[in-house]
Each structure stands twice: as structure tokens, then as C-alpha cells.
CSV table of C-alpha atoms in Angstrom, one decimal:
chain,number,residue,atom,x,y,z
A,27,MET,CA,89.1,114.3,76.9
A,28,LYS,CA,92.4,115.5,75.6
A,29,ALA,CA,95.2,112.9,75.8
A,30,ASN,CA,98.2,113.7,77.9
A,31,ASN,CA,101.2,113.1,75.7
A,32,ASN,CA,103.7,112.8,78.6
A,33,ILE,CA,101.8,109.8,80.1
A,34,PRO,CA,102.4,106.4,78.5
A,35,VAL,CA,99.3,105.1,76.7
A,36,VAL,CA,98.1,101.6,76.4
A,37,PRO,CA,96.0,101.5,73.2
A,38,LEU,CA,92.4,100.6,72.8
A,39,HIS,CA,93.1,97.5,70.8
A,40,ARG,CA,95.1,96.0,73.7
A,41,PHE,CA,92.1,96.6,76.0
A,42,PHE,CA,89.7,94.8,73.6
A,43,LYS,CA,92.2,92.0,73.0
A,44,HIS,CA,92.3,91.3,76.8
A,45,SER,CA,88.7,92.2,77.6
A,46,LEU,CA,87.7,88.6,78.6
A,47,GLU,CA,90.7,88.3,80.9
A,48,ILE,CA,90.0,91.7,82.4
A,49,LEU,CA,86.4,90.6,83.1
A,50,LYS,CA,87.7,87.6,85.1
A,51,ASN,CA,90.7,89.3,86.8
A,52,PRO,CA,92.1,92.6,85.6
A,53,LEU,CA,95.1,92.6,88.0
A,54,PRO,CA,97.6,90.6,85.8
A,55,PHE,CA,96.8,92.9,82.8
A,56,HIS,CA,97.4,96.0,84.9
A,57,HIS,CA,100.5,94.6,86.4
A,58,GLN,CA,101.9,93.9,82.9
A,59,ASN,CA,101.2,97.5,82.0
A,60,PHE,CA,102.8,98.9,85.1
A,61,GLU,CA,105.9,96.8,84.5
A,62,ALA,CA,106.1,97.9,80.8
A,63,GLN,CA,105.0,101.5,81.1
A,64,GLY,CA,106.0,102.6,84.6
A,65,ASP,CA,104.1,103.6,87.7
A,66,VAL,CA,101.6,105.8,85.8
A,67,PHE,CA,100.0,104.9,82.5
A,68,ARG,CA,96.8,105.7,80.5
A,69,LEU,CA,94.5,103.0,79.4
A,70,LYS,CA,92.2,103.7,76.4
A,71,ILE,CA,88.8,102.1,77.1
A,72,GLY,CA,86.9,103.7,74.3
A,73,PHE,CA,87.4,105.9,71.3
A,74,SER,CA,87.2,109.0,73.5
A,75,ASN,CA,87.5,107.5,77.0
A,76,SER,CA,90.5,106.6,79.0
A,77,VAL,CA,91.6,105.9,82.6
A,78,VAL,CA,94.9,106.8,84.2
A,79,PHE,CA,96.2,104.0,86.4
A,80,ALA,CA,98.8,104.7,89.1
A,81,ARG,CA,100.8,102.8,91.6
A,82,ASP,CA,102.9,105.8,92.7
A,83,ALA,CA,102.3,106.1,96.5
A,84,ALA,CA,103.4,109.7,96.6
A,85,PHE,CA,100.9,110.5,93.8
A,86,ALA,CA,98.2,108.8,95.8
A,87,GLU,CA,99.1,110.7,99.0
A,88,TYR,CA,99.1,113.9,97.0
A,89,VAL,CA,95.6,113.3,95.6
A,90,LEU,CA,94.0,111.8,98.7
A,91,LYS,CA,95.6,114.1,101.3
A,92,LYS,CA,97.6,117.1,100.1
A,93,ASN,CA,95.5,118.3,97.3
A,94,HIS,CA,92.2,116.5,98.1
A,95,LYS,CA,90.1,119.6,97.5
A,96,ASN,CA,90.8,119.4,93.8
A,97,TYR,CA,89.6,115.8,93.6
A,98,THR,CA,86.2,114.1,93.7
A,99,LYS,CA,85.2,110.5,93.5
A,100,SER,CA,84.5,109.2,90.0
A,101,LYS,CA,81.2,108.4,88.3
A,102,ILE,CA,81.6,104.8,89.5
A,103,GLN,CA,80.7,105.8,93.0
A,104,THR,CA,78.8,109.1,92.6
A,105,GLU,CA,76.4,107.7,89.9
A,106,ASP,CA,76.8,104.0,89.2
A,107,LEU,CA,76.8,102.8,92.8
A,108,VAL,CA,74.3,105.5,93.9
A,109,LYS,CA,71.5,103.8,92.1
A,110,TYR,CA,71.9,100.8,94.3
A,111,VAL,CA,72.8,102.2,97.7
A,112,GLY,CA,71.7,105.9,97.6
A,113,THR,CA,73.8,109.0,98.5
A,114,GLY,CA,75.4,108.1,101.8
A,115,LEU,CA,78.9,108.8,103.1
A,116,LEU,CA,80.6,106.5,100.6
A,117,THR,CA,79.0,108.0,97.6
A,118,ALA,CA,78.2,111.6,98.6
A,119,GLU,CA,80.4,114.6,97.6
A,120,GLY,CA,81.0,118.2,98.5
A,121,GLU,CA,79.0,120.0,101.2
A,122,HIS,CA,76.5,117.1,101.4
A,123,TRP,CA,79.4,114.7,102.3
A,124,LYS,CA,80.9,117.2,104.8
A,125,LYS,CA,77.5,117.6,106.5
A,126,GLN,CA,76.9,113.8,106.8
A,127,ARG,CA,80.5,113.1,107.9
A,128,LYS,CA,80.2,115.6,110.7
A,129,LEU,CA,76.9,114.2,111.8
A,130,ILE,CA,77.9,110.5,111.8
A,131,GLN,CA,81.5,110.6,112.9
A,132,PRO,CA,80.7,110.6,116.7
A,133,ALA,CA,78.9,107.2,116.3
A,134,PHE,CA,82.3,105.7,115.3
A,135,HIS,CA,84.4,107.1,118.1
A,136,LYS,CA,86.2,104.5,120.1
A,137,LYS,CA,84.2,105.2,123.2
A,138,GLN,CA,81.0,104.6,121.4
A,139,LEU,CA,82.3,101.5,119.7
A,140,ALA,CA,83.1,100.0,123.1
A,141,ASN,CA,79.3,99.7,123.6
A,142,LEU,CA,79.1,97.4,120.5
A,143,LEU,CA,81.9,95.0,121.3
A,144,ASP,CA,79.7,92.5,123.1
A,145,SER,CA,77.2,92.4,120.2
A,146,ILE,CA,80.1,92.0,117.8
A,147,LYS,CA,81.6,89.1,119.8
A,148,GLY,CA,78.2,87.5,120.0
A,149,ALA,CA,77.8,87.5,116.3
A,150,ILE,CA,81.3,86.1,115.8
A,151,THR,CA,81.0,83.3,118.3
A,152,SER,CA,77.5,82.2,117.0
A,153,GLU,CA,79.0,81.7,113.5
A,154,TYR,CA,82.0,79.9,114.9
A,155,ASP,CA,79.7,77.5,116.7
A,156,LYS,CA,78.6,76.3,113.2
A,157,ILE,CA,82.1,75.2,112.2
A,158,ILE,CA,82.4,71.5,111.8
A,159,PRO,CA,85.9,70.4,113.1
A,160,ASN,CA,88.2,68.3,111.1
A,161,LYS,CA,86.3,68.8,107.8
A,162,SER,CA,87.4,70.7,104.8
A,163,LEU,CA,85.3,73.9,104.6
A,164,ASP,CA,85.2,77.0,102.5
A,165,ALA,CA,86.0,79.6,105.0
A,166,PHE,CA,84.5,82.5,103.1
A,167,PRO,CA,80.8,81.8,103.5
A,168,ILE,CA,81.4,81.4,107.3
A,169,LEU,CA,83.3,84.7,107.6
A,170,ASN,CA,81.0,86.5,105.2
A,171,ASP,CA,78.0,85.6,107.3
A,172,LEU,CA,80.0,86.5,110.4
A,173,ALA,CA,80.8,90.0,109.1
A,174,PHE,CA,77.2,90.6,107.9
A,175,GLN,CA,75.8,89.5,111.3
A,176,ALA,CA,78.3,91.7,113.1
A,177,VAL,CA,77.1,94.7,111.1
A,178,VAL,CA,73.4,93.8,111.7
A,179,LYS,CA,73.8,93.2,115.4
A,180,SER,CA,75.8,96.5,115.8
A,181,LEU,CA,73.1,98.4,113.8
A,182,PHE,CA,69.9,96.8,115.0
A,183,SER,CA,70.7,94.6,118.0
A,184,SER,CA,67.9,92.0,117.8
A,185,ALA,CA,65.4,94.1,115.7
A,186,ALA,CA,66.0,92.3,112.4
A,187,THR,CA,64.6,88.8,111.9
A,188,GLU,CA,66.7,86.1,110.3
A,189,ALA,CA,64.5,86.3,107.2
A,190,ASP,CA,65.2,90.1,107.0
A,191,ILE,CA,69.0,89.5,107.4
A,192,ASN,CA,69.1,86.8,104.8
A,193,ARG,CA,67.2,88.9,102.3
A,194,LEU,CA,69.3,92.0,103.0
A,195,GLN,CA,72.4,90.0,102.5
A,196,TYR,CA,71.2,88.5,99.2
A,197,ILE,CA,70.2,91.9,97.8
A,198,THR,CA,73.4,93.6,98.9
A,199,GLU,CA,75.5,91.0,97.2
A,200,ALA,CA,73.3,90.7,94.0
A,201,ALA,CA,73.6,94.5,93.5
A,202,GLN,CA,77.4,94.3,93.7
A,203,ARG,CA,77.5,91.5,91.1
A,204,MET,CA,75.4,93.6,88.8
A,205,LEU,CA,77.5,96.7,89.2
A,206,VAL,CA,80.7,94.7,88.5
A,207,LYS,CA,79.1,93.6,85.2
A,208,GLU,CA,78.3,97.2,84.3
A,209,LEU,CA,81.8,98.3,85.0
A,210,ARG,CA,83.7,95.5,83.4
A,211,GLN,CA,81.5,95.4,80.3
A,212,PRO,CA,80.7,99.0,79.6
A,213,TYR,CA,80.1,98.1,75.9
A,214,LEU,CA,77.0,96.0,77.0
A,215,GLY,CA,75.4,98.9,78.9
A,216,TRP,CA,72.6,99.1,76.2
A,217,TRP,CA,71.8,95.4,76.8
A,218,PHE,CA,71.7,95.7,80.6
A,219,ASN,CA,69.1,98.4,80.2
A,220,PHE,CA,67.2,96.7,77.3
A,221,SER,CA,67.0,93.3,79.0
A,222,GLY,CA,65.8,94.8,82.3
A,223,GLU,CA,68.8,93.6,84.3
A,224,ILE,CA,69.5,97.0,85.8
A,225,LYS,CA,65.8,97.6,86.5
A,226,LYS,CA,65.5,94.3,88.3
A,227,HIS,CA,68.4,95.0,90.6
A,228,ILE,CA,67.2,98.6,91.4
A,229,GLU,CA,63.8,97.0,92.3
A,230,LEU,CA,65.6,94.6,94.6
A,231,THR,CA,67.3,97.6,96.3
A,232,GLY,CA,63.9,99.1,96.7
A,233,GLU,CA,62.8,96.0,98.6
A,234,ALA,CA,65.8,96.3,100.9
A,235,ARG,CA,64.9,99.9,101.6
A,236,GLN,CA,61.3,98.8,102.6
A,237,ILE,CA,62.7,96.2,105.0
A,238,LEU,CA,65.0,98.8,106.6
A,239,LYS,CA,62.2,101.4,106.8
A,240,ARG,CA,60.0,98.8,108.7
A,241,ILE,CA,62.8,98.1,111.1
A,242,VAL,CA,63.4,101.8,111.8
A,243,LYS,CA,59.6,102.4,112.2
A,244,GLU,CA,59.4,99.5,114.7
A,245,ARG,CA,62.4,100.9,116.7
A,246,ARG,CA,60.8,104.3,116.9
A,247,ALA,CA,57.4,102.9,118.0
A,248,SER,CA,59.0,100.7,120.6
A,249,LYS,CA,60.5,103.6,122.6
A,250,LEU,CA,63.2,101.2,123.6
A,251,ARG,CA,66.9,102.1,123.7
A,252,GLU,CA,69.5,99.5,122.5
A,253,ASP,CA,72.5,101.9,122.3
A,254,ASP,CA,73.3,100.4,119.0
A,255,LEU,CA,74.3,102.2,115.8
A,256,LEU,CA,70.7,102.7,114.8
A,257,ASP,CA,70.0,104.5,118.1
A,258,MET,CA,73.1,106.7,117.5
A,259,LEU,CA,72.0,107.5,114.0
A,260,LEU,CA,68.4,108.3,115.2
A,261,ASP,CA,69.9,110.5,117.9
A,262,ALA,CA,72.2,112.4,115.6
A,263,ARG,CA,71.4,116.0,115.0
A,264,TYR,CA,72.6,118.6,112.4
A,265,GLU,CA,73.7,122.0,113.6
A,266,ASP,CA,70.2,123.3,113.1
A,267,GLY,CA,68.9,120.6,115.6
A,268,ASN,CA,67.1,118.5,113.0
A,269,PRO,CA,67.7,114.7,112.6
A,270,MET,CA,68.3,112.9,109.3
A,271,GLU,CA,65.3,112.5,107.1
A,272,GLU,CA,64.2,109.0,106.6
A,273,GLU,CA,65.5,108.5,103.1
A,274,GLN,CA,68.9,109.8,104.1
A,275,LEU,CA,69.0,107.5,107.1
A,276,ILE,CA,68.2,104.5,104.8
A,277,ASP,CA,71.0,105.6,102.4
A,278,GLU,CA,73.5,105.6,105.3
A,279,ILE,CA,72.3,102.2,106.6
A,280,LEU,CA,72.6,100.7,103.1
A,281,ILE,CA,76.1,102.1,102.8
A,282,LEU,CA,77.0,100.5,106.2
A,283,PHE,CA,75.8,97.2,104.9
A,284,THR,CA,77.6,97.4,101.6
A,285,ALA,CA,80.9,98.8,102.9
A,286,GLY,CA,80.8,97.3,106.4
A,287,HIS,CA,80.5,93.6,105.8
A,288,GLU,CA,82.0,93.1,102.3
A,289,THR,CA,85.5,94.4,103.0
A,290,THR,CA,85.7,92.9,106.4
A,291,SER,CA,84.7,89.4,105.3
A,292,ASN,CA,87.2,89.5,102.5
A,293,ALA,CA,90.0,90.6,104.8
A,294,LEU,CA,89.2,88.0,107.4
A,295,THR,CA,89.2,85.2,104.8
A,296,PHE,CA,92.6,86.2,103.4
A,297,ILE,CA,94.0,86.6,106.9
A,298,THR,CA,92.8,83.2,108.0
A,299,GLN,CA,94.3,81.6,104.8
A,300,LEU,CA,97.6,83.3,105.6
A,301,LEU,CA,97.5,82.0,109.2
A,302,ALA,CA,96.8,78.5,107.8
A,303,LEU,CA,100.0,78.8,105.7
A,304,HIS,CA,102.0,80.3,108.6
A,305,PRO,CA,101.0,78.3,111.8
A,306,GLU,CA,103.8,79.9,113.8
A,307,TRP,CA,101.7,83.1,113.8
A,308,GLN,CA,98.7,81.2,115.1
A,309,ASP,CA,100.9,80.2,118.0
A,310,ARG,CA,102.0,83.7,118.7
A,311,ILE,CA,98.4,85.1,118.6
A,312,LEU,CA,97.3,82.3,120.9
A,313,LYS,CA,100.1,83.0,123.4
A,314,GLU,CA,99.3,86.7,123.3
A,315,ARG,CA,95.5,86.0,123.8
A,316,GLU,CA,96.1,83.8,126.8
A,317,ALA,CA,98.3,86.3,128.4
A,318,ILE,CA,95.8,89.1,128.0
A,319,LEU,CA,92.9,86.9,129.2
A,320,GLU,CA,94.9,86.1,132.4
A,321,ARG,CA,94.9,89.8,133.2
A,322,THR,CA,91.5,90.9,132.1
A,323,ASP,CA,88.2,89.8,130.6
A,324,ASP,CA,87.4,93.3,129.2
A,325,LEU,CA,86.8,93.2,125.4
A,326,MET,CA,88.3,96.7,124.9
A,327,ASP,CA,91.4,95.6,126.7
A,328,LEU,CA,91.6,92.6,124.3
A,329,VAL,CA,91.3,94.7,121.2
A,330,THR,CA,93.8,97.3,122.3
A,331,GLN,CA,96.4,94.9,123.7
A,332,SER,CA,96.4,92.3,120.9
A,333,LYS,CA,99.4,93.8,119.2
A,334,ILE,CA,100.6,90.6,117.5
A,335,CYS,CA,97.1,89.9,116.2
A,336,GLN,CA,96.9,93.5,114.9
A,337,GLN,CA,100.2,93.1,113.0
A,338,VAL,CA,98.9,89.9,111.3
A,339,ILE,CA,95.7,91.8,110.3
A,340,GLU,CA,97.7,94.8,108.9
A,341,GLU,CA,100.0,92.5,107.0
A,342,GLY,CA,97.1,90.6,105.6
A,343,MET,CA,95.5,93.8,104.4
A,344,ARG,CA,98.8,94.9,102.8
A,345,LEU,CA,99.0,91.8,100.7
A,346,TYR,CA,95.2,91.5,100.0
A,347,PRO,CA,93.6,95.0,100.4
A,348,PRO,CA,89.8,94.6,100.2
A,349,VAL,CA,89.6,98.0,98.6
A,350,TYR,CA,92.2,97.4,96.0
A,351,PHE,CA,91.5,100.5,93.8
A,352,ILE,CA,90.8,104.1,94.8
A,353,ASP,CA,89.2,106.3,92.2
A,354,ARG,CA,89.4,110.1,91.8
A,355,VAL,CA,88.6,112.8,89.2
A,356,ASN,CA,90.4,116.2,89.2
A,357,LYS,CA,88.2,119.2,89.1
A,358,GLU,CA,90.9,121.5,87.7
A,359,THR,CA,94.0,120.8,85.7
A,360,ASP,CA,96.8,119.5,87.8
A,361,THR,CA,100.5,118.3,87.5
A,362,PHE,CA,102.5,115.9,89.5
A,363,LYS,CA,106.2,115.0,88.9
A,364,GLY,CA,106.0,116.6,85.5
A,365,LEU,CA,102.9,114.7,84.5
A,366,HIS,CA,100.0,116.8,83.3
A,367,PHE,CA,96.4,115.9,84.0
A,368,GLU,CA,93.6,117.7,82.2
A,369,ALA,CA,90.5,118.6,84.3
A,370,GLY,CA,88.2,115.6,84.4
A,371,SER,CA,90.9,112.9,84.2
A,372,ASN,CA,89.8,109.6,85.6
A,373,LEU,CA,92.4,108.3,88.0
A,374,LEU,CA,92.6,104.8,89.5
A,375,PHE,CA,95.2,104.2,92.2
A,376,SER,CA,96.0,100.5,92.5
A,377,VAL,CA,96.3,99.9,96.2
A,378,TYR,CA,97.2,96.3,95.4
A,379,GLU,CA,100.2,97.4,93.4
A,380,ILE,CA,101.3,100.1,95.9
A,381,HIS,CA,101.2,97.6,98.7
A,382,ARG,CA,103.5,95.2,96.8
A,383,HIS,CA,105.8,97.8,95.2
A,384,PRO,CA,109.4,96.6,95.5
A,385,LYS,CA,110.7,100.1,95.9
A,386,LEU,CA,108.4,100.6,99.0
A,387,TRP,CA,108.4,97.3,100.7
A,388,GLU,CA,111.2,94.9,101.7
A,389,GLN,CA,110.4,91.4,100.3
A,390,PRO,CA,106.9,92.7,99.2
A,391,GLU,CA,105.5,89.3,98.3
A,392,ARG,CA,106.3,87.6,101.6
A,393,PHE,CA,104.0,87.5,104.6
A,394,LEU,CA,106.0,89.3,107.3
A,395,PRO,CA,103.7,90.7,110.0
A,396,GLU,CA,106.7,91.8,112.0
A,397,ARG,CA,107.1,94.7,109.6
A,398,PHE,CA,104.2,96.3,111.4
A,399,SER,CA,105.7,95.9,114.9
A,400,GLU,CA,105.9,99.7,115.2
A,401,GLY,CA,102.3,100.1,114.0
A,402,GLY,CA,100.8,101.0,110.7
A,403,ARG,CA,101.6,104.7,111.0
A,404,LYS,CA,105.2,104.0,110.1
A,405,PHE,CA,103.9,103.3,106.6
A,406,SER,CA,101.2,105.9,106.4
A,407,SER,CA,102.5,107.4,103.2
A,408,GLN,CA,102.4,104.0,101.3
A,409,TYR,CA,99.7,101.9,103.2
A,410,PHE,CA,96.1,102.6,102.3
A,411,PRO,CA,93.8,99.7,103.4
A,412,PHE,CA,91.2,102.2,104.5
A,413,GLY,CA,92.0,104.9,102.1
A,414,ALA,CA,93.6,108.2,103.3
A,415,GLY,CA,92.9,111.8,103.9
A,416,PRO,CA,89.5,113.3,104.8
A,417,ARG,CA,87.7,110.5,102.9
A,418,LYS,CA,89.4,107.7,104.9
A,419,CYS,CA,86.9,105.0,105.8
A,420,ILE,CA,84.8,106.2,108.8
A,421,GLY,CA,84.5,102.6,110.0
A,422,ASN,CA,88.2,101.8,110.2
A,423,ASN,CA,88.2,101.4,114.0
A,424,PHE,CA,85.0,99.3,113.9
A,425,ALA,CA,86.5,97.0,111.3
A,426,MET,CA,89.8,96.6,113.2
A,427,PHE,CA,88.1,95.9,116.5
A,428,GLU,CA,85.8,93.4,114.8
A,429,MET,CA,88.7,91.7,113.0
A,430,ILE,CA,90.9,91.5,116.1
A,431,ILE,CA,88.0,89.8,118.1
A,432,ALA,CA,87.3,87.5,115.1
A,433,ILE,CA,90.9,86.3,114.6
A,434,SER,CA,91.6,86.1,118.4
A,435,GLU,CA,88.5,84.0,119.0
A,436,LEU,CA,89.1,81.8,115.9
A,437,VAL,CA,92.7,81.0,116.9
A,438,GLY,CA,91.6,80.5,120.5
A,439,ARG,CA,89.1,77.8,119.4
A,440,TYR,CA,90.9,76.1,116.5
A,441,LYS,CA,94.1,75.2,114.9
A,442,ILE,CA,93.7,76.2,111.2
A,443,SER,CA,95.2,74.1,108.4
A,444,PRO,CA,95.2,74.8,104.6
A,445,ASN,CA,93.3,72.7,102.1
A,446,PHE,CA,94.3,74.9,99.1
A,447,LYS,CA,97.4,75.2,97.0
A,448,ASP,CA,97.7,79.0,96.6
A,449,ILE,CA,95.6,81.9,97.8
A,450,ALA,CA,93.4,82.8,94.8
A,451,ILE,CA,91.5,86.0,94.3
A,452,THR,CA,88.4,87.3,92.5
A,453,PRO,CA,88.6,91.0,92.0
A,454,LEU,CA,85.1,92.5,92.0
A,455,ILE,CA,84.1,95.8,93.5
A,456,THR,CA,86.3,94.6,96.3
A,457,LEU,CA,89.0,92.0,96.3
A,458,LYS,CA,87.3,88.7,97.1
A,459,PRO,CA,88.9,85.4,98.1
A,460,LYS,CA,88.4,82.3,96.0
A,461,ASN,CA,88.5,78.6,97.1
A,462,ALA,CA,89.5,79.3,100.7
A,463,TRP,CA,89.3,75.7,101.8
A,464,LEU,CA,90.5,75.1,105.3
A,465,SER,CA,90.2,72.6,108.1
A,466,PHE,CA,89.7,73.5,111.8
A,467,GLU,CA,91.0,71.3,114.6
A,468,ALA,CA,89.4,72.1,117.9
A,469,ARG,CA,91.9,73.1,120.6
A,470,THR,CA,91.7,71.3,123.9
A,471,LEU,CA,90.7,73.6,126.7
């Protein structure tokens, strides 16, 4: 690919020099380059390969919204991730994506999601019942299991056994770890193939597909309706009246597992840590919750009226966006602010950097939920926790409803205290928390 002379270039030797640091956590390396080179730079990652990194919010909005037809997702999602999760909404492109989006979108309308709130709450409270009060606990495994259970219960109601759930969770997370290795160490691709590592994980994915096929077969044979996401997906029909074929259905379910639990569990953990560090916001959420529950016991009322809780969640996802990079490749040559991009340029937008850019946010490093008192739409041109444009996450309402219930229930049950010094991160495919040690003191009812 031809180099763009008007874009600052970080040379290949610098990439190799910092390769071990990048493998552990690439964000400090990228931040140094942004500070030195500006909001757009090109990183050489091979003799003929390079990636354009950007933290320009206007550029991200241009690519994701205004000129989205000229951009496609990169090989990372359309090929590398596909071998583990198939070609579902997250990884599909072009007409296939449009067809699937149109088919599945109704299942994620707010009215449909209202039917799932009781299942989501049940999954949340059953995990909170396992918390041992007044003991230092790593919150991430609890919230990770909670998020996975919420997806499972929303998808399958009670159709999946505990053994199925545990195995699906293990396979989903193992595939992600393997993909991270492939992406962070592209120079070891030959070894991953030769050693059988990739094959082993593809076989694991095959096992997950068989579990899901069995669950689908049992649901169809039972003739029972649960009005869960599986029923909605089975009911969905294309314009010609046909349902999804089985393999496509399994692809979509695998995508829901991968995208639906990982990002939510990460966000919930970071938000809980932030609440532990800022107990005054626990008090505000609790007061709001009690006021709502005095008026109504309807779960949809709770999620729509919990404005303070929503502000805390939105600020948590600003500081620690689970999807911390968004990738695109331009189909045709393009220009933006005088920068020239040859067709086929690999672009990576750092949501993490955009969300902390000092020119976009007042006191960007501080936890200030009140900045979202007017809602997230005020910052729609610079705030991308669920992406933006036509490819914005289809499950954003599902995730917000789940997180509001989860945080409201947690604060209603416990006073949260920190047993960590600083919030630490592990950037993998998503931005994951590290050492989220907390203690939970039961509230007197």
C-alpha cells in the first residue's frame, strides 16, 4: 500500500522496539504517538503493512456516519473473527449485513426488550446472592458471570443447562484470547498454524455450535413459547417469507454471546470500581432508586426513570469504553482535512483517546457523571461507546437496560468500597478490567 506522505509516520523499528509492551497494553504506546504526532498518524507494522490511528472525533463521525458507504470493517472482523463466530451482524458486510440487520432489528426494539427484563433481573439477582459481604472480592468474575447469564436467560430462558452455559462461556472466552494473540503477534502467525493452536480453537467453536444446535432443536421440538430472543429469532422472516437457515441462526447467536456479555461485564466492572471510589454517587443512585420504587414496581419504569444511574453508566463508558477501538477500511480513495487516504487504508479510531481528548471534554480524566445530565445525545459527535452510524451496536438498548438494573440492584443491596489502588486495565479485543478488588457491605433494609 502506498504511503501517505502528509500523514506522520511512526517507523517499523519503533513498533518492534515496543512490541512486548504493545502485547501487554498498547494504549500507552499509542498515546505517546498521538501526543508526538497529532490526532492522526500512521504506524508501520511490517515492511509493506501499516495502520492509520486516529483520535479525531470529526474524522470518526465522517467515516462512521457521513461517508459510511465508502467504508467497510477490516480483516480483523470480516476474516479473523469470522473463523471463531461465523458471519453474523458483527462480522457481516454489504447486502448480507443489511439483510440480517433488517431481519433482527425488531427483536431489539424497546417494546420487545420489555418482555426480557424479568429474566435479566433474575440472572442479576441470582449472581448477587453469591456475594459474600465484608470480604475482599474480585468483582469481575461476578459481573462477568452475571452478564453471561443475562444473555443466556434472555436468549434461551431455561433451555440451557448449567453445564452448557459453563462450556459456552469457556469457549467464547478462549476464542477471544486466541484471537488477541493472533492480532498482537502477527509475526507468529506461522507458529499458531503449525502448532495447531488455531485449529484447536476452531474445533472448540465447532463444539459450541453443536451445543447451540441441540438447544435450538429441543426448542423447536417442544412447541413451547418462551417469548425470549430465541423465539424472536426463530419467528423472524425475510421479505420472501423464509426464516434464517440453521447455520446463520447459530452465527447470530454466537455473535450475541461474544458481543453481548463481554462488553457489558467489562463496563459494569469499571462502573462499580468508579462507584467504590466515589461513594457520593452510590448515595445518589440509592436515593433515586428508593424514590422510583415508592411510585412503581414496574421494571421498565425503573430503567427509564433512573436518570442518575444512567449518567453514572454513561460516564463510566466514557472513561473506560469496552469497545476501545473501531476499525474501518476505505473502498475508494478519500480525503479528510487535507489528509489523503489511498483505497484499502486500514484505519483504527481510538475511542479511548477520543473519550479523553482535552479539546473535547472538560476535565477529561475526572469522573463527572453530571456532564451527562442532559443525556448522551449532547455529545453524539464525540461519544461512541456503542459505535455510531448504521453499524451502531444493535444491542445498545439491551445493554443499557441490563446495566441500569444491575447497578441499581447492586447499590440497593450493598455499600461498595475499594480494595485497589488505581483502576487497572487489560486491553484485549475489548477493554477489560484488572484486579477489581472490592468489598460489599450489606445495607440494612
